[in-house]
mmCIF file of C-alpha atoms in Angstrom:
data_model
loop_
_atom_site.group_PDB
_atom_site.id
_atom_site.type_symbol
_atom_site.label_atom_id
_atom_site.label_comp_id
_atom_site.label_asym_id
_atom_site.label_seq_id
_atom_site.Cartn_x
_atom_site.Cartn_y
_atom_site.Cartn_z
ATOM 1 C CA MET A 1 133.975 40.148 101.006
ATOM 2 C CA LYS A 2 131.112 39.145 98.730
ATOM 3 C CA PRO A 3 128.597 41.783 99.940
ATOM 4 C CA TYR A 4 131.238 44.472 99.558
ATOM 5 C CA THR A 5 132.043 43.340 96.045
ATOM 6 C CA SER A 6 128.336 43.439 95.175
ATOM 7 C CA TYR A 7 128.043 46.974 96.550
ATOM 8 C CA LYS A 8 131.004 48.167 94.489
ATOM 9 C CA LYS A 9 129.442 46.691 91.400
ATOM 10 C CA PHE A 10 126.332 48.827 91.741
ATOM 11 C CA LEU A 11 128.052 51.938 93.130
ATOM 12 C CA PRO A 12 128.120 53.890 89.806
ATOM 13 C CA SER A 13 124.388 53.311 89.320
ATOM 14 C CA LEU A 14 123.618 54.320 92.888
ATOM 15 C CA LEU A 15 125.646 57.517 92.505
ATOM 16 C CA LEU A 16 123.844 58.289 89.250
ATOM 17 C CA ILE A 17 120.444 57.827 90.902
ATOM 18 C CA ALA A 18 121.504 59.970 93.871
ATOM 19 C CA GLY A 19 122.698 62.660 91.485
ATOM 20 C CA ILE A 20 119.360 62.673 89.699
ATOM 21 C CA PHE A 21 117.475 63.042 92.987
ATOM 22 C CA ILE A 22 119.763 65.897 94.081
ATOM 23 C CA SER A 23 119.283 67.649 90.739
ATOM 24 C CA MET A 24 115.515 67.263 91.025
ATOM 25 C CA ALA A 25 115.565 68.654 94.570
ATOM 26 C CA ASN A 26 117.696 71.611 93.494
ATOM 27 C CA PHE A 27 115.383 72.264 90.555
ATOM 28 C CA ALA A 28 112.342 72.205 92.846
ATOM 29 C CA LEU A 29 114.068 74.574 95.261
ATOM 30 C CA ALA A 30 114.982 76.911 92.399
ATOM 31 C CA GLN A 31 111.383 76.923 91.250
ATOM 32 C CA THR A 32 110.166 77.785 94.776
ATOM 33 C CA VAL A 33 112.642 80.629 95.123
ATOM 34 C CA SER A 34 111.714 81.825 91.636
ATOM 35 C CA ASN A 35 108.054 82.033 92.640
ATOM 36 C CA GLU A 36 108.910 84.085 95.714
ATOM 37 C CA ASP A 37 111.122 86.394 93.652
ATOM 38 C CA LYS A 38 108.270 86.888 91.197
ATOM 39 C CA LEU A 39 105.957 87.678 94.093
ATOM 40 C CA LEU A 40 108.263 90.399 95.409
ATOM 41 C CA GLU A 41 108.785 91.752 91.900
ATOM 42 C CA ALA A 42 105.013 92.019 91.452
ATOM 43 C CA VAL A 43 104.790 94.038 94.685
ATOM 44 C CA ARG A 44 107.621 96.358 93.688
ATOM 45 C CA ASP A 45 106.029 96.962 90.288
ATOM 46 C CA GLY A 46 102.494 97.313 91.656
ATOM 47 C CA LYS A 47 101.192 94.432 89.542
ATOM 48 C CA THR A 48 98.242 93.530 91.742
ATOM 49 C CA VAL A 49 96.718 90.919 89.407
ATOM 50 C CA VAL A 50 100.035 89.076 89.017
ATOM 51 C CA PHE A 51 100.665 89.287 92.747
ATOM 52 C CA LYS A 52 97.223 87.875 93.557
ATOM 53 C CA ALA A 53 97.727 84.962 91.168
ATOM 54 C CA LEU A 54 101.095 84.100 92.704
ATOM 55 C CA LEU A 55 99.697 84.376 96.214
ATOM 56 C CA ASN A 56 96.796 82.082 95.333
ATOM 57 C CA SER A 57 99.212 79.596 93.749
ATOM 58 C CA GLY A 58 100.944 79.145 97.095
ATOM 59 C CA ALA A 59 103.911 81.532 96.947
ATOM 60 C CA ASN A 60 105.087 82.348 100.460
ATOM 61 C CA PRO A 61 104.532 86.072 101.230
ATOM 62 C CA GLN A 62 106.764 85.878 104.318
ATOM 63 C CA TRP A 63 109.863 84.885 102.349
ATOM 64 C CA ARG A 64 112.600 87.535 102.609
ATOM 65 C CA ASP A 65 115.062 88.453 99.877
ATOM 66 C CA LYS A 66 118.787 89.099 100.307
ATOM 67 C CA ASP A 67 118.028 92.644 101.516
ATOM 68 C CA GLY A 68 115.714 91.359 104.248
ATOM 69 C CA TYR A 69 112.471 92.509 102.606
ATOM 70 C CA ASP A 70 109.298 90.448 102.521
ATOM 71 C CA ALA A 71 106.194 91.209 100.448
ATOM 72 C CA PHE A 72 104.612 93.410 103.109
ATOM 73 C CA ASP A 73 107.809 95.450 103.526
ATOM 74 C CA TYR A 74 107.759 96.255 99.817
ATOM 75 C CA ALA A 75 104.021 96.993 99.868
ATOM 76 C CA ILE A 76 104.569 99.504 102.675
ATOM 77 C CA GLU A 77 107.656 101.061 101.101
ATOM 78 C CA ARG A 78 106.239 101.305 97.568
ATOM 79 C CA HIS A 79 102.850 102.635 98.736
ATOM 80 C CA GLN A 80 101.035 99.581 97.386
ATOM 81 C CA PHE A 81 97.872 99.805 99.471
ATOM 82 C CA ASP A 82 95.811 97.260 97.512
ATOM 83 C CA ILE A 83 98.567 94.676 97.788
ATOM 84 C CA SER A 84 98.924 95.333 101.510
ATOM 85 C CA GLN A 85 95.193 94.630 101.828
ATOM 86 C CA LEU A 86 95.532 91.356 99.926
ATOM 87 C CA LEU A 87 98.403 90.308 102.174
ATOM 88 C CA LEU A 88 96.524 91.078 105.370
ATOM 89 C CA GLN A 89 93.371 89.350 104.126
ATOM 90 C CA HIS A 90 95.473 86.323 103.168
ATOM 91 C CA ALA A 91 97.028 86.260 106.652
ATOM 92 C CA LEU A 92 93.583 86.405 108.244
ATOM 93 C CA ASP A 93 92.191 83.658 106.009
ATOM 94 C CA LYS A 94 95.121 81.391 106.915
ATOM 95 C CA THR A 95 94.229 81.623 110.620
ATOM 96 C CA LEU A 96 90.533 80.758 110.266
ATOM 97 C CA ASN A 97 90.015 77.127 111.226
ATOM 98 C CA SER A 98 86.339 76.809 112.101
ATOM 99 C CA GLU A 99 82.872 78.204 111.537
ATOM 100 C CA VAL A 100 83.023 79.670 115.039
ATOM 101 C CA ASP A 101 86.064 81.719 114.044
ATOM 102 C CA LYS A 102 84.371 82.872 110.840
ATOM 103 C CA ARG A 103 81.255 83.965 112.729
ATOM 104 C CA TYR A 104 83.411 85.987 115.129
ATOM 105 C CA VAL A 105 85.155 87.718 112.221
ATOM 106 C CA ASP A 106 81.832 88.407 110.510
ATOM 107 C CA ALA A 107 80.461 89.919 113.723
ATOM 108 C CA ILE A 108 83.397 92.317 113.995
ATOM 109 C CA LEU A 109 83.296 93.229 110.306
ATOM 110 C CA ASN A 110 79.586 93.989 110.557
ATOM 111 C CA ARG A 111 79.981 95.803 113.898
ATOM 112 C CA GLN A 112 77.619 93.423 115.667
ATOM 113 C CA ALA A 113 77.509 92.878 119.416
ATOM 114 C CA LEU A 114 79.662 89.967 120.539
ATOM 115 C CA THR A 115 77.347 87.814 122.646
ATOM 116 C CA ASN A 116 79.337 84.902 124.063
ATOM 117 C CA GLN A 117 81.467 84.883 120.927
ATOM 118 C CA THR A 118 85.214 84.515 121.127
ATOM 119 C CA THR A 119 88.168 83.409 119.049
ATOM 120 C CA SER A 120 91.929 82.947 119.338
ATOM 121 C CA THR A 121 94.388 85.797 119.810
ATOM 122 C CA PRO A 122 96.161 85.190 116.453
ATOM 123 C CA ILE A 123 92.840 85.626 114.643
ATOM 124 C CA LYS A 124 92.111 88.821 116.569
ATOM 125 C CA ILE A 125 95.563 90.196 115.691
ATOM 126 C CA ALA A 126 95.198 89.304 112.004
ATOM 127 C CA LEU A 127 91.769 90.956 111.986
ATOM 128 C CA LEU A 128 93.115 93.993 113.859
ATOM 129 C CA ARG A 129 95.771 94.574 111.200
ATOM 130 C CA LEU A 130 93.344 94.213 108.332
ATOM 131 C CA LEU A 131 90.922 96.721 109.858
ATOM 132 C CA ALA A 132 93.675 99.150 110.890
ATOM 133 C CA ASN A 133 95.054 99.086 107.363
ATOM 134 C CA GLN A 134 91.606 100.156 106.140
ATOM 135 C CA GLY A 135 91.246 102.825 108.815
ATOM 136 C CA LYS A 136 88.131 101.198 110.299
ATOM 137 C CA THR A 137 88.219 103.017 113.618
ATOM 138 C CA ALA A 138 85.038 101.639 115.221
ATOM 139 C CA GLU A 139 85.876 98.031 114.357
ATOM 140 C CA VAL A 140 89.476 98.344 115.574
ATOM 141 C CA MET A 141 88.380 99.851 118.862
ATOM 142 C CA GLN A 142 85.743 97.125 119.295
ATOM 143 C CA LEU A 143 88.499 94.513 119.041
ATOM 144 C CA ILE A 144 90.640 96.342 121.580
ATOM 145 C CA GLN A 145 87.669 96.584 123.936
ATOM 146 C CA THR A 146 87.461 92.772 123.917
ATOM 147 C CA GLY A 147 90.788 92.734 125.747
ATOM 148 C CA LEU A 148 93.239 92.674 122.863
ATOM 149 C CA PRO A 149 96.296 94.810 123.751
ATOM 150 C CA VAL A 150 96.405 98.019 121.742
ATOM 151 C CA ASP A 151 99.982 97.246 120.598
ATOM 152 C CA ALA A 152 99.230 93.598 119.835
ATOM 153 C CA GLY A 153 101.239 91.864 117.163
ATOM 154 C CA ALA A 154 104.381 94.000 117.154
ATOM 155 C CA GLU A 155 106.579 90.898 117.418
ATOM 156 C CA THR A 156 105.256 89.479 114.158
ATOM 157 C CA GLY A 157 104.505 92.538 112.020
ATOM 158 C CA TYR A 158 102.979 96.010 112.024
ATOM 159 C CA THR A 159 100.845 97.241 114.906
ATOM 160 C CA ALA A 160 97.527 98.976 114.339
ATOM 161 C CA LEU A 161 99.227 102.285 115.180
ATOM 162 C CA ALA A 162 101.998 101.799 112.617
ATOM 163 C CA LEU A 163 99.415 101.001 109.938
ATOM 164 C CA ALA A 164 97.258 103.977 110.882
ATOM 165 C CA VAL A 165 100.319 106.218 110.560
ATOM 166 C CA ARG A 166 101.508 104.675 107.293
ATOM 167 C CA TRP A 167 98.179 105.193 105.543
ATOM 168 C CA GLN A 168 97.431 108.461 107.403
ATOM 169 C CA HIS A 169 94.208 107.354 109.097
ATOM 170 C CA LYS A 170 94.115 110.308 111.491
ATOM 171 C CA GLU A 171 90.915 109.452 113.367
ATOM 172 C CA LEU A 172 92.148 105.923 114.082
ATOM 173 C CA LEU A 173 95.550 107.284 115.083
ATOM 174 C CA THR A 174 93.937 109.591 117.644
ATOM 175 C CA GLN A 175 91.809 106.796 119.119
ATOM 176 C CA LEU A 176 94.747 104.395 119.380
ATOM 177 C CA LEU A 177 96.943 106.952 121.119
ATOM 178 C CA GLN A 178 94.144 107.784 123.541
ATOM 179 C CA ALA A 179 93.825 104.050 124.242
ATOM 180 C CA GLY A 180 97.502 103.961 125.224
ATOM 181 C CA ALA A 181 99.286 102.832 122.054
ATOM 182 C CA ASP A 182 103.058 103.205 122.418
ATOM 183 C CA PRO A 183 104.482 105.368 119.599
ATOM 184 C CA ASN A 184 107.947 103.914 120.245
ATOM 185 C CA THR A 185 106.963 100.302 119.554
ATOM 186 C CA HIS A 186 109.004 98.882 116.679
ATOM 187 C CA THR A 187 107.539 96.982 113.767
ATOM 188 C CA ASN A 188 108.899 93.568 112.893
ATOM 189 C CA SER A 189 109.856 94.735 109.416
ATOM 190 C CA CYS A 190 113.196 94.728 107.628
ATOM 191 C CA TYR A 191 114.039 98.091 109.238
ATOM 192 C CA GLN A 192 112.113 97.653 112.504
ATOM 193 C CA THR A 193 110.626 101.127 112.239
ATOM 194 C CA THR A 194 108.795 103.258 114.789
ATOM 195 C CA ALA A 195 105.592 105.171 114.056
ATOM 196 C CA LEU A 196 107.588 108.402 113.682
ATOM 197 C CA MET A 197 109.717 106.787 110.977
ATOM 198 C CA GLU A 198 106.587 105.618 109.185
ATOM 199 C CA ALA A 199 105.254 109.192 109.335
ATOM 200 C CA SER A 200 108.485 110.401 107.729
ATOM 201 C CA ARG A 201 107.698 108.490 104.526
ATOM 202 C CA ASP A 202 105.027 111.032 103.615
ATOM 203 C CA GLY A 203 106.373 113.876 105.725
ATOM 204 C CA ASN A 204 103.098 114.284 107.591
ATOM 205 C CA VAL A 205 103.911 116.956 110.169
ATOM 206 C CA ASP A 206 100.499 116.865 111.890
ATOM 207 C CA ILE A 207 100.856 113.138 112.560
ATOM 208 C CA ALA A 208 104.429 113.631 113.757
ATOM 209 C CA LYS A 209 103.313 116.349 116.173
ATOM 210 C CA GLN A 210 100.624 114.067 117.548
ATOM 211 C CA LEU A 211 103.081 111.207 118.021
ATOM 212 C CA ILE A 212 105.647 113.435 119.736
ATOM 213 C CA SER A 213 102.965 114.853 122.045
ATOM 214 C CA LYS A 214 102.270 111.261 123.133
ATOM 215 C CA GLY A 215 105.902 110.466 123.879
ATOM 216 C CA ALA A 216 107.463 109.498 120.556
ATOM 217 C CA LYS A 217 111.255 109.668 120.938
ATOM 218 C CA VAL A 218 112.811 111.580 118.053
ATOM 219 C CA ASN A 219 116.177 109.847 118.550
ATOM 220 C CA GLU A 220 114.833 106.302 118.823
ATOM 221 C CA PRO A 221 116.891 104.147 116.389
ATOM 222 C CA ASP A 222 115.674 101.614 113.877
ATOM 223 C CA LYS A 223 117.358 98.236 113.379
ATOM 224 C CA PHE A 224 120.399 99.845 111.749
ATOM 225 C CA GLY A 225 120.739 102.845 114.053
ATOM 226 C CA ASP A 226 119.026 105.470 111.900
ATOM 227 C CA HIS A 227 116.528 107.763 113.618
ATOM 228 C CA ALA A 228 113.566 109.739 112.268
ATOM 229 C CA LEU A 229 115.728 112.690 111.143
ATOM 230 C CA ASN A 230 117.827 110.419 108.951
ATOM 231 C CA TRP A 231 114.610 109.043 107.497
ATOM 232 C CA ALA A 232 113.270 112.544 106.858
ATOM 233 C CA ALA A 233 116.582 113.466 105.218
ATOM 234 C CA PHE A 234 116.272 110.477 102.889
ATOM 235 C CA PHE A 235 112.772 111.460 101.781
ATOM 236 C CA GLY A 236 113.566 115.174 101.686
ATOM 237 C CA HIS A 237 110.794 116.447 103.943
ATOM 238 C CA LEU A 238 111.929 119.899 105.045
ATOM 239 C CA GLU A 239 109.155 120.851 107.490
ATOM 240 C CA PHE A 240 109.196 117.377 109.033
ATOM 241 C CA ALA A 241 112.946 117.647 109.622
ATOM 242 C CA GLN A 242 112.524 121.116 111.132
ATOM 243 C CA LEU A 243 109.990 119.731 113.607
ATOM 244 C CA LEU A 244 112.388 116.965 114.637
ATOM 245 C CA LEU A 245 115.211 119.472 115.108
ATOM 246 C CA THR A 246 112.935 121.597 117.290
ATOM 247 C CA HIS A 247 112.465 118.551 119.517
ATOM 248 C CA GLY A 248 116.157 117.772 119.848
ATOM 249 C CA ALA A 249 116.948 115.421 116.969
ATOM 250 C CA ASP A 250 120.599 114.322 116.984
ATOM 251 C CA LEU A 251 122.520 115.767 114.027
ATOM 252 C CA THR A 252 125.413 113.317 114.481
ATOM 253 C CA ARG A 253 123.455 110.035 114.517
ATOM 254 C CA THR A 254 124.630 107.611 111.836
ATOM 255 C CA GLY A 255 122.982 104.409 110.711
ATOM 256 C CA GLN A 256 122.903 101.759 108.009
ATOM 257 C CA THR A 257 125.168 103.527 105.507
ATOM 258 C CA ASP A 258 127.366 105.191 108.144
ATOM 259 C CA ASP A 259 125.770 108.528 107.189
ATOM 260 C CA ASN A 260 124.279 111.213 109.396
ATOM 261 C CA ALA A 261 121.281 113.269 108.294
ATOM 262 C CA LEU A 262 123.399 115.799 106.406
ATOM 263 C CA ASP A 263 125.244 113.052 104.543
ATOM 264 C CA VAL A 264 121.914 111.497 103.573
ATOM 265 C CA ALA A 265 120.439 114.802 102.392
ATOM 266 C CA ILE A 266 123.555 115.518 100.296
ATOM 267 C CA ARG A 267 123.466 112.043 98.756
ATOM 268 C CA GLN A 268 119.767 112.349 97.935
ATOM 269 C CA GLY A 269 120.184 115.804 96.433
ATOM 270 C CA HIS A 270 117.833 117.657 98.803
ATOM 271 C CA SER A 271 119.521 121.055 98.654
ATOM 272 C CA LYS A 272 117.049 122.955 100.860
ATOM 273 C CA LEU A 273 117.295 120.302 103.523
ATOM 274 C CA VAL A 274 121.087 120.398 103.296
ATOM 275 C CA GLU A 275 120.938 124.141 103.966
ATOM 276 C CA LEU A 276 118.565 123.645 106.913
ATOM 277 C CA LEU A 277 120.807 121.027 108.509
ATOM 278 C CA LYS A 278 123.972 123.069 108.009
ATOM 279 C CA ASN A 279 122.302 126.124 109.560
ATOM 280 C CA ALA A 280 121.377 123.903 112.525
ATOM 281 C CA GLY A 281 125.069 123.049 112.950
ATOM 282 C CA ALA A 282 125.269 119.725 111.109
ATOM 283 C CA LYS A 283 128.599 118.626 109.689
ATOM 284 C CA PRO A 284 129.376 115.654 107.446
ATOM 285 C CA HIS A 285 130.301 112.506 109.307
ATOM 286 C CA LEU A 286 134.074 112.438 109.915
ATOM 287 C CA LYS A 287 134.468 109.106 108.140
ATOM 288 C CA LYS A 288 132.844 110.639 105.067
ATOM 289 C CA SER A 289 135.888 112.663 104.072
ATOM 290 C CA GLY A 290 134.598 113.079 100.527
ATOM 291 C CA ASN A 291 131.578 115.124 101.656
ATOM 292 C CA GLN A 292 131.843 118.889 101.426
#
């Protein structure tokens, strides 16, 4: 009984100490989350200097918010090219572990012949993304010629093709498609987009035509079920939508918000696109009884 009595005597103090430790842990966690929130806010607002400072201070760029976005998702969506470059350079730097790796990277960056030089696949993929983001066609193709699959890295991010499409690097796009890049490969982003969906952001019809000619499926869904026509309806790209309709885009396909393309166009206020879709036979989704 004596040990138990002794324990009871000190129980209030022990609980107080435990409470302090828990509070400190929660405070530290709140600070970490706050840093990540600030990082994402800097991306959304295009504050490159603030973003760079947070990244250098150790904020985790792969942290996702309640909507499933990470820093790169926002950089892509908000057309923040400089920030996307910083993110990809940061990812590459994190993989470099030796002078041998650094020499390999330098050789690729300077378009030098690789004589008995090699490195790990993760480094090659990180380098591939950085170069594709910049539209460095010769350097990207040199990496692929070393044996790196043309669609490498889809499971952990954007492929070279998706990046070429997003930033409209047409020469690189052509070379990647000729090398066998699959236009239906999905990115590992919050929406898990295809190249055709990425093209819809800017409504680039020439890129869309090239993708479709190489087998891009116009009705391929993203993570939430939306297809390229729904994406085009969101952004209001009339000619892009017309092209998709010409190639058999499904007017009834619904996705994340339970809307079809017509519903999306109405919601976004794209009157000319609404007219185009109605003339093509589109009707509001049945569950959207409030749509006219």
